[in-house]
PDB file of C-alpha atoms in Angstrom:
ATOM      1  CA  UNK A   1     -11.546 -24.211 -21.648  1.00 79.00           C
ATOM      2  CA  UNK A   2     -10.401 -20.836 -21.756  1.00 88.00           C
ATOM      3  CA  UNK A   3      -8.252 -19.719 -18.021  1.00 80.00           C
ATOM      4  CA  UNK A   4     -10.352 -16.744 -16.499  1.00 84.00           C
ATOM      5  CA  UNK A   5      -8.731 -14.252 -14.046  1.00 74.00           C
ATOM      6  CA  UNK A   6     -10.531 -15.049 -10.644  1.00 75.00           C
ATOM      7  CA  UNK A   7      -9.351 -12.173  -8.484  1.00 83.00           C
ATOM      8  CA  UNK A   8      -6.420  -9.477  -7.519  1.00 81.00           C
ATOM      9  CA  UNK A   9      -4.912 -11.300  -4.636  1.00 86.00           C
ATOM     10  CA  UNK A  10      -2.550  -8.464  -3.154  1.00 90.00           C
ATOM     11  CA  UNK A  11      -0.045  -5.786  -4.084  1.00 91.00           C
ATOM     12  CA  UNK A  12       3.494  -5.714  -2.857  1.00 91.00           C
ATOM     13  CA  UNK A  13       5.237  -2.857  -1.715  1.00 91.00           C
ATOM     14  CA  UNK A  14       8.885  -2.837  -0.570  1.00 92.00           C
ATOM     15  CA  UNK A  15      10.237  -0.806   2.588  1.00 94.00           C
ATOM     16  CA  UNK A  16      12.744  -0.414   4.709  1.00 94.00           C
ATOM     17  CA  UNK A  17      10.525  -0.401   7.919  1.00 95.00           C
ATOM     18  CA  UNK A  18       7.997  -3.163   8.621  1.00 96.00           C
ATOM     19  CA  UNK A  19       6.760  -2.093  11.618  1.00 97.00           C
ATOM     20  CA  UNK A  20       6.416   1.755  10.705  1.00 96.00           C
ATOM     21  CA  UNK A  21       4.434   1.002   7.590  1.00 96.00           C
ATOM     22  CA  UNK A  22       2.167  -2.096   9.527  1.00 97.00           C
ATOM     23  CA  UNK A  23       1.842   1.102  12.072  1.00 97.00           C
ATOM     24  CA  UNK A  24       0.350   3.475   9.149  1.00 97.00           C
ATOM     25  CA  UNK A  25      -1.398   1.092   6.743  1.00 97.00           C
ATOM     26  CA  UNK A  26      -3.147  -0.071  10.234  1.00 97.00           C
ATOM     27  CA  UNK A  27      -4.149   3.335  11.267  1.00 97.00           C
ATOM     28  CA  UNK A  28      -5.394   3.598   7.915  1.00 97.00           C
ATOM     29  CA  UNK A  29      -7.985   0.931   8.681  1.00 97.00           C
ATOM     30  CA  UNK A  30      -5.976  -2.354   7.440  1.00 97.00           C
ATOM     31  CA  UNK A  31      -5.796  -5.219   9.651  1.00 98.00           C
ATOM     32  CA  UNK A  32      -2.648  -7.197  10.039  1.00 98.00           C
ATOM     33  CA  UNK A  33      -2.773 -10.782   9.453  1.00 97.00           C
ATOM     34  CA  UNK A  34       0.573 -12.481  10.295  1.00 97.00           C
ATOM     35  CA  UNK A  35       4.467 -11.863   9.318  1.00 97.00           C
ATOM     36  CA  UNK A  36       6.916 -14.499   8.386  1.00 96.00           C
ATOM     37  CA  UNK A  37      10.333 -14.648   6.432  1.00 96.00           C
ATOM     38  CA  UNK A  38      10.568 -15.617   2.874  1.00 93.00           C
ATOM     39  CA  UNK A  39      13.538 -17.462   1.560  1.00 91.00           C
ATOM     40  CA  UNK A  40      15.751 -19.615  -0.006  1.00 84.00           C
ATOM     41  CA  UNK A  41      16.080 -20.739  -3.345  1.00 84.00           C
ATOM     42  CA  UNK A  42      12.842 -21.568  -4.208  1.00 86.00           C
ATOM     43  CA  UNK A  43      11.512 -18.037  -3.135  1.00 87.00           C
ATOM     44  CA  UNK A  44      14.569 -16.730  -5.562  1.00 84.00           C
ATOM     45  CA  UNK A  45      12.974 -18.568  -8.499  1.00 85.00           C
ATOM     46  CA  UNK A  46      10.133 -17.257  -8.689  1.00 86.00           C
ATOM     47  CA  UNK A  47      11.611 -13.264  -8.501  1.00 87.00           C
ATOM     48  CA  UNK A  48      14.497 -14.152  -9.785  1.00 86.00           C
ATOM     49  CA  UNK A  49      17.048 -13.029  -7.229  1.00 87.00           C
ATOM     50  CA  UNK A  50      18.642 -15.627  -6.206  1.00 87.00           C
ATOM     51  CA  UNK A  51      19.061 -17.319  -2.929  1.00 87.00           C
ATOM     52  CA  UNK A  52      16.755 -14.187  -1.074  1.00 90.00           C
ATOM     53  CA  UNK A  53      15.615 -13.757   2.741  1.00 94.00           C
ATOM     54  CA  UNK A  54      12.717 -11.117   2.769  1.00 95.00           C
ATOM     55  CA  UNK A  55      10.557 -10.614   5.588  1.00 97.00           C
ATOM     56  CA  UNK A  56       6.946  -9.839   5.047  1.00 96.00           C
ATOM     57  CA  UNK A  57       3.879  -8.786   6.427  1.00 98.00           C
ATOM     58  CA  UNK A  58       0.363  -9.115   4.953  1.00 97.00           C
ATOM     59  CA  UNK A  59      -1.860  -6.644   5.896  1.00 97.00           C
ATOM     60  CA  UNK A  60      -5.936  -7.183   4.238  1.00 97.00           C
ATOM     61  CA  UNK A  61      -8.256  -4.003   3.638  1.00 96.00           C
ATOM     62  CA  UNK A  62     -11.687  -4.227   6.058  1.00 96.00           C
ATOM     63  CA  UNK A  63     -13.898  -6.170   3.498  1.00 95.00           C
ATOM     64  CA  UNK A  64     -11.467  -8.935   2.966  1.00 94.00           C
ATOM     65  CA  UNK A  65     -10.951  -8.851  -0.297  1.00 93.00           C
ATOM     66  CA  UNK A  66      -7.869  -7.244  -1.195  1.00 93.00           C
ATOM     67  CA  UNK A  67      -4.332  -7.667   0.647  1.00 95.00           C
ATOM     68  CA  UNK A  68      -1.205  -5.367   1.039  1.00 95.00           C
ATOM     69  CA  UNK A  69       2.301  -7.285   1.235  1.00 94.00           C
ATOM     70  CA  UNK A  70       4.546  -5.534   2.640  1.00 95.00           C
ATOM     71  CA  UNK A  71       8.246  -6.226   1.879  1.00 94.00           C
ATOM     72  CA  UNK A  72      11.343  -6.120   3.530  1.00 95.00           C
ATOM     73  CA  UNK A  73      14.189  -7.189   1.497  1.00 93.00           C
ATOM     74  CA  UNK A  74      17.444  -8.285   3.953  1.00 94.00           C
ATOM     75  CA  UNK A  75      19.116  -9.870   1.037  1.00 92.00           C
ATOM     76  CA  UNK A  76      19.810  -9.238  -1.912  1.00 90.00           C
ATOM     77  CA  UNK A  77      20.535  -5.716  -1.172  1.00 88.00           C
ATOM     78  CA  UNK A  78      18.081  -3.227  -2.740  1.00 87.00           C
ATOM     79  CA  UNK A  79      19.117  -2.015  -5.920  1.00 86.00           C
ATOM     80  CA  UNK A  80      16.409   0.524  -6.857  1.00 86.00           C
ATOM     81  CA  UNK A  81      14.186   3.484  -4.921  1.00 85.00           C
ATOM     82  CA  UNK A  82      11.165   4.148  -6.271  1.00 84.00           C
ATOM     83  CA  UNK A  83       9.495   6.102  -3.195  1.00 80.00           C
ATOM     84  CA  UNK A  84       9.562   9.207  -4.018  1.00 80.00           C
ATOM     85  CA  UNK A  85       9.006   9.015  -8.200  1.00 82.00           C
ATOM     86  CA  UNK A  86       6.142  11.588  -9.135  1.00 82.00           C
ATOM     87  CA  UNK A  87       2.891  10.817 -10.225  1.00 80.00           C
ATOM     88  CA  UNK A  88       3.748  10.787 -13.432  1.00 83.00           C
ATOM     89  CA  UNK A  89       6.556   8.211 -13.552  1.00 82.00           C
ATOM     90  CA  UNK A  90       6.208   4.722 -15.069  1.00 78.00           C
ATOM     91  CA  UNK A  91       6.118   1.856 -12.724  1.00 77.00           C
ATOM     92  CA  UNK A  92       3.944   1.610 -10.181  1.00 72.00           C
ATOM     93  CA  UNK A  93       2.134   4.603  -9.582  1.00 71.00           C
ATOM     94  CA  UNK A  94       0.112   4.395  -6.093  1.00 82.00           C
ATOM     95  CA  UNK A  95      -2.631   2.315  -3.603  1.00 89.00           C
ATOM     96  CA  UNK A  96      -5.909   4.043  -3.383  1.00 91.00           C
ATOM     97  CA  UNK A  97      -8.152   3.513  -0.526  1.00 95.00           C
ATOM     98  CA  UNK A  98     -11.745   4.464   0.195  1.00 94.00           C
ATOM     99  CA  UNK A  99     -12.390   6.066   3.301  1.00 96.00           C
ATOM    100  CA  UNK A 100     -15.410   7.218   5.115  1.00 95.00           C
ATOM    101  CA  UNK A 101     -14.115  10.957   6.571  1.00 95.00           C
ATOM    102  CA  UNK A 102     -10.929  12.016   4.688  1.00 96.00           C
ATOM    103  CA  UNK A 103     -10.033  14.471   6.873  1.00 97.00           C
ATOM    104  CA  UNK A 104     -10.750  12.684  10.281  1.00 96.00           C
ATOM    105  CA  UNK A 105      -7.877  10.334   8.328  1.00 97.00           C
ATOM    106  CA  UNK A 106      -5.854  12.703   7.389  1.00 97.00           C
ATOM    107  CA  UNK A 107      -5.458  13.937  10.692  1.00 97.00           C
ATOM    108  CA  UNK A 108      -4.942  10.570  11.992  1.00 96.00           C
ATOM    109  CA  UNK A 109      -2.078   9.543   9.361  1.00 97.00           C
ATOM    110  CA  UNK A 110      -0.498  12.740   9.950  1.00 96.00           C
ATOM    111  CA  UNK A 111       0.544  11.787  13.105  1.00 95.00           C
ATOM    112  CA  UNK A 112       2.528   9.031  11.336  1.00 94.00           C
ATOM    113  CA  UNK A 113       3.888  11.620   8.731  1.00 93.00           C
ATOM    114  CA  UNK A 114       1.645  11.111   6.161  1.00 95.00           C
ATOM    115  CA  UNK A 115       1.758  14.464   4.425  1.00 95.00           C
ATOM    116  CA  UNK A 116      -0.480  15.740   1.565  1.00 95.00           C
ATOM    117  CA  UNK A 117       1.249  16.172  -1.954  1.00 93.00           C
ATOM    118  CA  UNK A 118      -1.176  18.447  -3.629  1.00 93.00           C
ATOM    119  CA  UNK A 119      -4.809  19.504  -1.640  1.00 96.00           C
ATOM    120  CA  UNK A 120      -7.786  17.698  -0.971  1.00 97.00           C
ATOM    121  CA  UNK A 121      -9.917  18.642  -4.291  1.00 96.00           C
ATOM    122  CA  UNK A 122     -13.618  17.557  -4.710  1.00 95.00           C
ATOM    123  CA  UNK A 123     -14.581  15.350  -8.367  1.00 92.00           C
ATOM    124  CA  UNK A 124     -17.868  16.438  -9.707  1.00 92.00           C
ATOM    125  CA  UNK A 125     -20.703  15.362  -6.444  1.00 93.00           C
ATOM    126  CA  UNK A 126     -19.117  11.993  -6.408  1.00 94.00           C
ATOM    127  CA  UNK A 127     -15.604  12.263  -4.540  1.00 95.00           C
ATOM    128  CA  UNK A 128     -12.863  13.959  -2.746  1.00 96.00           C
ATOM    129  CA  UNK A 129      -9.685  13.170  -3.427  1.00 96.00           C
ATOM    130  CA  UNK A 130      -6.057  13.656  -2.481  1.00 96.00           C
ATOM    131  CA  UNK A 131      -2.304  12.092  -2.690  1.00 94.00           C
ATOM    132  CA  UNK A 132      -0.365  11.338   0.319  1.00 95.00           C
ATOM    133  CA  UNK A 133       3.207  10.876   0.939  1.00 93.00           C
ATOM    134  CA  UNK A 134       3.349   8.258   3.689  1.00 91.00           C
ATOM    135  CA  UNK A 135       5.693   6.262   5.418  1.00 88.00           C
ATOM    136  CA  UNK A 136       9.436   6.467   3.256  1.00 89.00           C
ATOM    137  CA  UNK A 137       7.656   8.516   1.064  1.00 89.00           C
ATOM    138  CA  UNK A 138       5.241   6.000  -0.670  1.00 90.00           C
ATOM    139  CA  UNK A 139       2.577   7.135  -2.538  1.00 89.00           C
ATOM    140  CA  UNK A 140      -0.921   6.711  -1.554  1.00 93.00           C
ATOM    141  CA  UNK A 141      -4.167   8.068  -2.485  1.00 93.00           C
ATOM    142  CA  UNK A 142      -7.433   8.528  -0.971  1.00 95.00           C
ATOM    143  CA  UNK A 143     -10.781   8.931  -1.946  1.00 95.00           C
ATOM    144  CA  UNK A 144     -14.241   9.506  -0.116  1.00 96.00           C
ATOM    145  CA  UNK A 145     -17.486   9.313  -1.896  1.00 94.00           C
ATOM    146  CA  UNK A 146     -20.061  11.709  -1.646  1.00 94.00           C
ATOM    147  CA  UNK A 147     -23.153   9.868  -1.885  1.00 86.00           C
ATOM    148  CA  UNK A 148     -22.183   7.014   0.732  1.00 60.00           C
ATOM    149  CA  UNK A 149     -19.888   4.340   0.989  1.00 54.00           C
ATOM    150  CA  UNK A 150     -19.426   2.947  -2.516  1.00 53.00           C
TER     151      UNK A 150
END
């Protein structure tokens, strides 16, 4: 029998603010479904950092499916910032969300600094799109359909 991939279970992002970024990923229509503190050696095994203590916070997008875990490393000490990399760097690149009025969100993330890299620019009849900077500078775009909720 041949292993099949069954689903994306979440993506992890690491910050230095839990509570700012559970504030804008909610406002961007996530819910928050619990915090707790990872650690010890076992957690360390599987990253491969050692004895670590990371807080998290798992936030899941309005049709269940897909989670956001958001990561707060208190040790080890952070050895790397990604946040404000271009588009165009390797790595991780960005979270896109659907969303049903992009500028009704944009004016709501705003007030939690999310600010626009480039414009809002429409694809074809299909989409608008844009990049955000939000909180500490991560990456995020959005995208609203033209022809309904897809």
């Amino acid at each position: 029998m041949t292993s099949k991939l069954l689903r994306m279970d979440n993506i992890g992002i690491a910050v230095e603010s839990l509570d700012d970024a559970i504030s804008f990923f909610t406002e961007l229509g996530l819910t928050f479904e619990g915090r707790a503190m990872v650690e010890g050696e076992w957690a360390g095994r599987v990253t491969g950092l050692g004895d670590q203590r990371v807080e998290i916070a798992m936030m899941v997008t309005p049709d269940g499916h897909s989670r956001l875990e958001l990561s707060h490393f208190l040790a080890p000490s952070v050895v790397a910032d990604h946040r404000n990399a271009p588009v165009n760097a390797l790595g991780y690149l960005r979270a896109m969300f659907t969303v049903s009025d992009m500028d009704d969100t944009l004016a709501r993330l705003s007030k939690h600094g999310a600010q626009l890299v480039g414009e809002v620019v429409q694809y074809e009849d299909a989409y608008r799109l844009c990049y955000i900077r939000g909180p500490e500078g991560l990456l995020i775009g959005l995208a609203q359909s033209l022809g309904g909720d897809r």
